[in-house]
mmCIF file of C-alpha atoms in Angstrom:
data_model
loop_
_atom_site.group_PDB
_atom_site.id
_atom_site.type_symbol
_atom_site.label_atom_id
_atom_site.label_comp_id
_atom_site.label_asym_id
_atom_site.label_seq_id
_atom_site.Cartn_x
_atom_site.Cartn_y
_atom_site.Cartn_z
ATOM 1 C CA UNK A 1093 18.920 -36.701 -107.399
ATOM 2 C CA UNK A 1094 20.999 -39.150 -105.407
ATOM 3 C CA UNK A 1095 24.739 -38.459 -105.953
ATOM 4 C CA UNK A 1096 25.855 -42.087 -105.780
ATOM 5 C CA UNK A 1097 24.817 -45.586 -106.762
ATOM 6 C CA UNK A 1098 26.327 -49.036 -106.253
ATOM 7 C CA UNK A 1099 28.096 -51.547 -108.442
ATOM 8 C CA UNK A 1100 28.948 -55.197 -107.949
ATOM 9 C CA UNK A 1101 32.708 -55.587 -107.471
ATOM 10 C CA UNK A 1102 35.263 -58.155 -106.405
ATOM 11 C CA UNK A 1103 37.290 -56.886 -103.458
ATOM 12 C CA UNK A 1104 40.689 -58.425 -102.792
ATOM 13 C CA UNK A 1105 42.194 -58.141 -99.331
ATOM 14 C CA UNK A 1106 43.353 -61.186 -97.427
ATOM 15 C CA UNK A 1107 40.589 -62.979 -99.292
ATOM 16 C CA UNK A 1108 38.249 -62.495 -102.217
ATOM 17 C CA UNK A 1109 34.899 -60.821 -101.524
ATOM 18 C CA UNK A 1110 32.001 -59.992 -103.832
ATOM 19 C CA UNK A 1111 30.251 -56.862 -102.591
ATOM 20 C CA UNK A 1112 28.066 -53.949 -103.665
ATOM 21 C CA UNK A 1113 30.346 -50.906 -103.621
ATOM 22 C CA UNK A 1114 29.131 -47.270 -103.547
ATOM 23 C CA UNK A 1115 30.300 -45.231 -106.553
ATOM 24 C CA UNK A 1116 29.735 -41.572 -107.403
ATOM 25 C CA UNK A 1117 27.302 -40.592 -110.147
ATOM 26 C CA UNK A 1118 28.641 -38.373 -112.927
ATOM 27 C CA UNK A 1119 26.174 -36.421 -115.086
ATOM 28 C CA UNK A 1120 26.554 -34.105 -118.039
ATOM 29 C CA UNK A 1121 25.263 -30.605 -117.317
ATOM 30 C CA UNK A 1122 24.051 -28.576 -120.292
ATOM 31 C CA UNK A 1123 23.647 -24.867 -119.636
ATOM 32 C CA UNK A 1124 21.484 -22.700 -121.900
ATOM 33 C CA UNK A 1125 20.755 -18.977 -121.872
ATOM 34 C CA UNK A 1126 17.332 -17.988 -123.252
ATOM 35 C CA UNK A 1127 16.977 -21.463 -124.746
ATOM 36 C CA UNK A 1128 20.331 -21.457 -126.544
ATOM 37 C CA UNK A 1129 22.859 -23.967 -125.236
ATOM 38 C CA UNK A 1130 26.164 -22.283 -124.413
ATOM 39 C CA UNK A 1131 28.152 -24.643 -122.190
ATOM 40 C CA UNK A 1132 28.550 -28.300 -121.220
ATOM 41 C CA UNK A 1133 30.405 -29.770 -118.274
ATOM 42 C CA UNK A 1134 30.365 -32.887 -116.109
ATOM 43 C CA UNK A 1135 29.337 -32.746 -112.471
ATOM 44 C CA UNK A 1136 27.759 -34.514 -109.528
ATOM 45 C CA UNK A 1137 23.945 -34.130 -109.624
ATOM 46 C CA UNK A 1138 23.639 -32.022 -106.452
ATOM 47 C CA UNK A 1139 23.408 -28.263 -105.793
ATOM 48 C CA UNK A 1140 22.890 -27.573 -109.505
ATOM 49 C CA UNK A 1141 21.365 -24.126 -109.000
ATOM 50 C CA UNK A 1142 24.315 -23.174 -106.796
ATOM 51 C CA UNK A 1143 26.817 -24.579 -109.311
ATOM 52 C CA UNK A 1144 25.363 -22.602 -112.210
ATOM 53 C CA UNK A 1145 25.068 -19.406 -110.167
ATOM 54 C CA UNK A 1146 28.637 -19.715 -108.930
ATOM 55 C CA UNK A 1147 29.967 -20.407 -112.423
ATOM 56 C CA UNK A 1148 28.083 -17.483 -113.979
ATOM 57 C CA UNK A 1149 29.131 -15.014 -111.293
ATOM 58 C CA UNK A 1150 32.728 -16.203 -110.959
ATOM 59 C CA UNK A 1151 33.383 -16.222 -114.687
ATOM 60 C CA UNK A 1152 31.183 -13.352 -115.898
ATOM 61 C CA UNK A 1153 29.433 -15.538 -118.460
ATOM 62 C CA UNK A 1154 26.370 -13.279 -118.776
ATOM 63 C CA UNK A 1155 26.967 -9.577 -119.457
ATOM 64 C CA UNK A 1156 23.635 -8.317 -118.178
ATOM 65 C CA UNK A 1157 20.878 -9.181 -115.726
ATOM 66 C CA UNK A 1158 19.625 -12.673 -114.977
ATOM 67 C CA UNK A 1159 17.395 -14.214 -112.311
ATOM 68 C CA UNK A 1160 18.413 -17.324 -110.381
ATOM 69 C CA UNK A 1161 14.827 -17.877 -109.195
ATOM 70 C CA UNK A 1162 13.664 -18.247 -112.816
ATOM 71 C CA UNK A 1163 16.352 -20.792 -113.668
ATOM 72 C CA UNK A 1164 14.691 -23.915 -115.109
ATOM 73 C CA UNK A 1165 16.312 -27.253 -114.250
ATOM 74 C CA UNK A 1166 15.310 -30.607 -115.733
ATOM 75 C CA UNK A 1167 16.766 -34.031 -115.000
ATOM 76 C CA UNK A 1168 16.949 -36.897 -117.496
ATOM 77 C CA UNK A 1169 19.992 -38.594 -118.995
ATOM 78 C CA UNK A 1170 21.587 -35.140 -118.829
ATOM 79 C CA UNK A 1171 20.859 -32.255 -116.488
ATOM 80 C CA UNK A 1172 19.586 -29.277 -118.484
ATOM 81 C CA UNK A 1173 19.493 -25.729 -117.138
ATOM 82 C CA UNK A 1174 17.948 -22.781 -118.976
ATOM 83 C CA UNK A 1175 18.638 -19.283 -117.658
ATOM 84 C CA UNK A 1176 16.411 -16.345 -118.645
ATOM 85 C CA UNK A 1177 18.708 -13.360 -119.076
ATOM 86 C CA UNK A 1178 19.106 -9.942 -120.643
ATOM 87 C CA UNK A 1179 22.361 -9.026 -122.321
ATOM 88 C CA UNK A 1180 24.902 -11.077 -124.194
ATOM 89 C CA UNK A 1181 26.634 -14.327 -123.334
ATOM 90 C CA UNK A 1182 30.365 -13.837 -122.865
ATOM 91 C CA UNK A 1183 32.321 -17.006 -123.561
ATOM 92 C CA UNK A 1184 35.457 -15.322 -124.873
ATOM 93 C CA UNK A 1185 38.608 -16.758 -123.404
ATOM 94 C CA UNK A 1186 37.080 -20.092 -122.442
ATOM 95 C CA UNK A 1187 39.836 -22.509 -121.459
ATOM 96 C CA UNK A 1188 39.595 -26.194 -120.586
ATOM 97 C CA UNK A 1189 40.762 -26.657 -117.016
ATOM 98 C CA UNK A 1190 43.292 -29.161 -115.777
ATOM 99 C CA UNK A 1191 40.898 -30.412 -113.151
ATOM 100 C CA UNK A 1192 37.975 -32.319 -114.633
ATOM 101 C CA UNK A 1193 36.401 -33.641 -117.813
ATOM 102 C CA UNK A 1194 34.597 -30.851 -119.620
ATOM 103 C CA UNK A 1195 35.675 -28.258 -117.073
ATOM 104 C CA UNK A 1196 36.217 -24.711 -118.252
ATOM 105 C CA UNK A 1197 37.517 -21.491 -116.841
ATOM 106 C CA UNK A 1198 37.610 -18.062 -118.414
ATOM 107 C CA UNK A 1199 40.466 -15.624 -118.786
ATOM 108 C CA UNK A 1200 39.182 -12.359 -117.334
ATOM 109 C CA UNK A 1201 41.150 -9.396 -116.080
ATOM 110 C CA UNK A 1202 41.417 -9.538 -112.300
ATOM 111 C CA UNK A 1203 40.303 -6.233 -110.851
ATOM 112 C CA UNK A 1204 39.445 -4.944 -107.403
ATOM 113 C CA UNK A 1205 41.150 -4.180 -104.141
ATOM 114 C CA UNK A 1206 44.143 -5.940 -102.699
ATOM 115 C CA UNK A 1207 42.915 -8.470 -100.170
ATOM 116 C CA UNK A 1208 45.895 -8.079 -97.824
ATOM 117 C CA UNK A 1209 44.085 -5.325 -95.908
ATOM 118 C CA UNK A 1210 41.339 -7.680 -94.736
ATOM 119 C CA UNK A 1211 41.440 -7.911 -90.910
ATOM 120 C CA UNK A 1212 40.657 -11.642 -90.656
ATOM 121 C CA UNK A 1213 42.953 -13.637 -88.351
ATOM 122 C CA UNK A 1214 42.618 -17.170 -86.995
ATOM 123 C CA UNK A 1215 44.596 -19.281 -84.545
ATOM 124 C CA UNK A 1216 46.532 -22.194 -86.033
ATOM 125 C CA UNK A 1217 44.873 -24.731 -83.728
ATOM 126 C CA UNK A 1218 41.439 -23.367 -84.592
ATOM 127 C CA UNK A 1219 42.225 -23.688 -88.296
ATOM 128 C CA UNK A 1220 43.376 -27.302 -87.865
ATOM 129 C CA UNK A 1221 40.186 -28.174 -85.982
ATOM 130 C CA UNK A 1222 38.098 -26.468 -88.648
ATOM 131 C CA UNK A 1223 39.736 -28.458 -91.433
ATOM 132 C CA UNK A 1224 39.229 -31.718 -89.550
ATOM 133 C CA UNK A 1225 35.539 -30.845 -89.230
ATOM 134 C CA UNK A 1226 35.475 -30.169 -92.977
ATOM 135 C CA UNK A 1227 36.992 -33.565 -93.767
ATOM 136 C CA UNK A 1228 34.576 -35.403 -91.469
ATOM 137 C CA UNK A 1229 31.635 -33.614 -93.086
ATOM 138 C CA UNK A 1230 32.664 -34.674 -96.605
ATOM 139 C CA UNK A 1231 30.324 -37.653 -96.541
ATOM 140 C CA UNK A 1232 30.252 -38.403 -100.267
ATOM 141 C CA UNK A 1233 34.051 -38.486 -100.452
ATOM 142 C CA UNK A 1234 34.213 -40.704 -97.375
ATOM 143 C CA UNK A 1235 31.654 -43.012 -99.003
ATOM 144 C CA UNK A 1236 33.007 -43.204 -102.566
ATOM 145 C CA UNK A 1237 36.597 -41.915 -102.426
ATOM 146 C CA UNK A 1238 36.355 -40.021 -105.731
ATOM 147 C CA UNK A 1239 34.770 -36.689 -104.818
ATOM 148 C CA UNK A 1240 36.185 -33.214 -104.190
ATOM 149 C CA UNK A 1241 34.868 -30.980 -101.427
ATOM 150 C CA UNK A 1242 34.771 -27.238 -100.806
ATOM 151 C CA UNK A 1243 33.474 -25.280 -97.854
ATOM 152 C CA UNK A 1244 33.099 -21.642 -96.860
ATOM 153 C CA UNK A 1245 33.679 -20.929 -93.177
ATOM 154 C CA UNK A 1246 33.559 -17.939 -90.862
ATOM 155 C CA UNK A 1247 36.288 -19.519 -88.732
ATOM 156 C CA UNK A 1248 33.818 -21.108 -86.330
ATOM 157 C CA UNK A 1249 31.469 -23.180 -88.473
ATOM 158 C CA UNK A 1250 31.048 -24.533 -91.971
ATOM 159 C CA UNK A 1251 28.535 -22.218 -93.631
ATOM 160 C CA UNK A 1252 28.193 -24.486 -96.646
ATOM 161 C CA UNK A 1253 29.738 -27.776 -97.744
ATOM 162 C CA UNK A 1254 29.714 -28.666 -101.438
ATOM 163 C CA UNK A 1255 30.878 -31.911 -103.038
ATOM 164 C CA UNK A 1256 31.447 -32.730 -106.696
ATOM 165 C CA UNK A 1257 33.501 -34.922 -109.019
ATOM 166 C CA UNK A 1258 35.243 -31.715 -110.146
ATOM 167 C CA UNK A 1259 37.197 -29.540 -107.731
ATOM 168 C CA UNK A 1260 36.287 -26.372 -109.656
ATOM 169 C CA UNK A 1261 32.626 -27.367 -109.517
ATOM 170 C CA UNK A 1262 32.788 -27.862 -105.753
ATOM 171 C CA UNK A 1263 34.186 -24.348 -105.311
ATOM 172 C CA UNK A 1264 31.579 -22.871 -107.676
ATOM 173 C CA UNK A 1265 28.823 -24.612 -105.696
ATOM 174 C CA UNK A 1266 30.071 -23.173 -102.404
ATOM 175 C CA UNK A 1267 30.436 -19.689 -103.902
ATOM 176 C CA UNK A 1268 27.055 -19.952 -105.629
ATOM 177 C CA UNK A 1269 25.356 -20.883 -102.366
ATOM 178 C CA UNK A 1270 26.783 -17.809 -100.662
ATOM 179 C CA UNK A 1271 25.778 -15.610 -103.599
ATOM 180 C CA UNK A 1272 22.188 -16.879 -103.555
ATOM 181 C CA UNK A 1273 21.980 -16.477 -99.763
ATOM 182 C CA UNK A 1274 23.575 -12.988 -99.823
ATOM 183 C CA UNK A 1275 26.500 -14.117 -97.656
ATOM 184 C CA UNK A 1276 29.585 -11.889 -98.103
ATOM 185 C CA UNK A 1277 32.839 -13.713 -98.787
ATOM 186 C CA UNK A 1278 35.418 -11.015 -98.071
ATOM 187 C CA UNK A 1279 35.818 -12.128 -94.448
ATOM 188 C CA UNK A 1280 35.557 -15.883 -94.962
ATOM 189 C CA UNK A 1281 37.851 -18.915 -95.314
ATOM 190 C CA UNK A 1282 37.682 -21.273 -98.291
ATOM 191 C CA UNK A 1283 38.498 -24.912 -97.485
ATOM 192 C CA UNK A 1284 39.150 -27.272 -100.401
ATOM 193 C CA UNK A 1285 40.228 -30.867 -100.875
ATOM 194 C CA UNK A 1286 41.960 -30.477 -104.235
ATOM 195 C CA UNK A 1287 45.196 -28.911 -105.383
ATOM 196 C CA UNK A 1288 45.459 -25.127 -105.471
ATOM 197 C CA UNK A 1289 45.866 -24.313 -109.151
ATOM 198 C CA UNK A 1290 45.790 -20.796 -110.568
ATOM 199 C CA UNK A 1291 42.142 -21.272 -111.633
ATOM 200 C CA UNK A 1292 41.126 -22.076 -108.056
ATOM 201 C CA UNK A 1293 42.955 -19.068 -106.644
ATOM 202 C CA UNK A 1294 41.498 -16.843 -109.364
ATOM 203 C CA UNK A 1295 37.975 -17.662 -108.184
ATOM 204 C CA UNK A 1296 38.923 -16.667 -104.634
ATOM 205 C CA UNK A 1297 40.556 -13.443 -105.825
ATOM 206 C CA UNK A 1298 37.398 -12.453 -107.706
ATOM 207 C CA UNK A 1299 35.355 -12.863 -104.515
ATOM 208 C CA UNK A 1300 38.002 -11.292 -102.217
ATOM 209 C CA UNK A 1301 38.266 -14.439 -100.085
ATOM 210 C CA UNK A 1302 41.265 -13.738 -97.807
ATOM 211 C CA UNK A 1303 42.254 -17.282 -96.691
ATOM 212 C CA UNK A 1304 42.348 -20.458 -98.800
ATOM 213 C CA UNK A 1305 43.255 -23.840 -97.278
ATOM 214 C CA UNK A 1306 43.848 -27.201 -98.982
ATOM 215 C CA UNK A 1307 45.045 -30.642 -97.935
ATOM 216 C CA UNK A 1308 47.241 -30.735 -101.053
ATOM 217 C CA UNK A 1309 49.760 -28.486 -102.811
ATOM 218 C CA UNK A 1310 49.602 -25.173 -104.663
ATOM 219 C CA UNK A 1311 51.314 -24.445 -107.964
ATOM 220 C CA UNK A 1312 54.016 -21.802 -108.387
ATOM 221 C CA UNK A 1313 51.613 -19.584 -110.343
ATOM 222 C CA UNK A 1314 48.890 -19.826 -107.703
ATOM 223 C CA UNK A 1315 51.423 -18.850 -105.018
ATOM 224 C CA UNK A 1316 52.527 -15.819 -107.039
ATOM 225 C CA UNK A 1317 48.917 -14.762 -107.625
ATOM 226 C CA UNK A 1318 47.986 -15.161 -103.955
ATOM 227 C CA UNK A 1319 51.040 -13.158 -102.881
ATOM 228 C CA UNK A 1320 50.318 -10.288 -105.257
ATOM 229 C CA UNK A 1321 46.599 -10.104 -104.393
ATOM 230 C CA UNK A 1322 46.937 -10.502 -100.629
ATOM 231 C CA UNK A 1323 45.536 -13.992 -100.096
ATOM 232 C CA UNK A 1324 46.807 -16.268 -97.335
ATOM 233 C CA UNK A 1325 47.460 -19.559 -99.124
ATOM 234 C CA UNK A 1326 47.808 -22.731 -97.046
ATOM 235 C CA UNK A 1327 48.546 -26.233 -98.311
ATOM 236 C CA UNK A 1328 49.276 -29.725 -96.998
ATOM 237 C CA UNK A 1329 46.814 -29.296 -94.125
ATOM 238 C CA UNK A 1330 47.182 -32.753 -92.617
ATOM 239 C CA UNK A 1331 46.872 -33.556 -88.944
ATOM 240 C CA UNK A 1332 48.801 -30.968 -86.958
ATOM 241 C CA UNK A 1333 50.986 -29.728 -89.801
ATOM 242 C CA UNK A 1334 50.442 -27.329 -92.673
ATOM 243 C CA UNK A 1335 52.426 -25.002 -94.935
ATOM 244 C CA UNK A 1336 51.774 -21.261 -95.180
ATOM 245 C CA UNK A 1337 52.852 -20.053 -98.623
ATOM 246 C CA UNK A 1338 51.725 -16.422 -98.586
ATOM 247 C CA UNK A 1339 50.633 -13.715 -96.138
ATOM 248 C CA UNK A 1340 51.252 -15.590 -92.860
ATOM 249 C CA UNK A 1341 50.169 -12.588 -90.784
ATOM 250 C CA UNK A 1342 46.580 -13.887 -90.660
ATOM 251 C CA UNK A 1343 47.570 -17.130 -88.919
ATOM 252 C CA UNK A 1344 48.220 -16.789 -85.183
ATOM 253 C CA UNK A 1345 50.759 -19.394 -84.079
#
């Protein structure tokens, strides 16, 4: 499904113009497990399989086995996804996020190794060039101006680029793509367009992603979480400048 449409608008600059302006499409996504609807959220109508896979795996929604290949997706006024699964649906601790209409995150105990031991390093200039490539590749944002982007990189290339009206959705799409393609994330860099809230950092902690970079700011809680779990957190990546908030040892100046 095409992620944007156009609307007739009046544009005011030095003069009045009537034009067709590209605008992003927003759809309601209804997620069901074994035919029973369990979750609704709003999203851009692209990479739906990746979005659902990333959300399920990042948030532990299904306690049991499920098969992404058997996921049924239908498009109408809403997007409907039904997931065949064994085990119970775990929606305890569901919390509405601060990032998008209908967005949810789940309070789960963060377990696993400290990420600070990961050997990944990258030169500052290389990181700046990588983020510029990420911004140029964000075509839907550049077209409509109202989309968030997320990308997973190995430091040389963008492995996947995901765009969505919700910043959490964009991250879940990128993570879901890597999960479905069996791409490990514990030696990768996450590039995002939106602010670095605690929910965003939590997703990266769960997948042991050692470096997270944004063009905007982190919150105090996300900085504390990144510091304690060993993540290099970078914000305000703009032009030649950026701020390193935690674990600067991975960035070679």
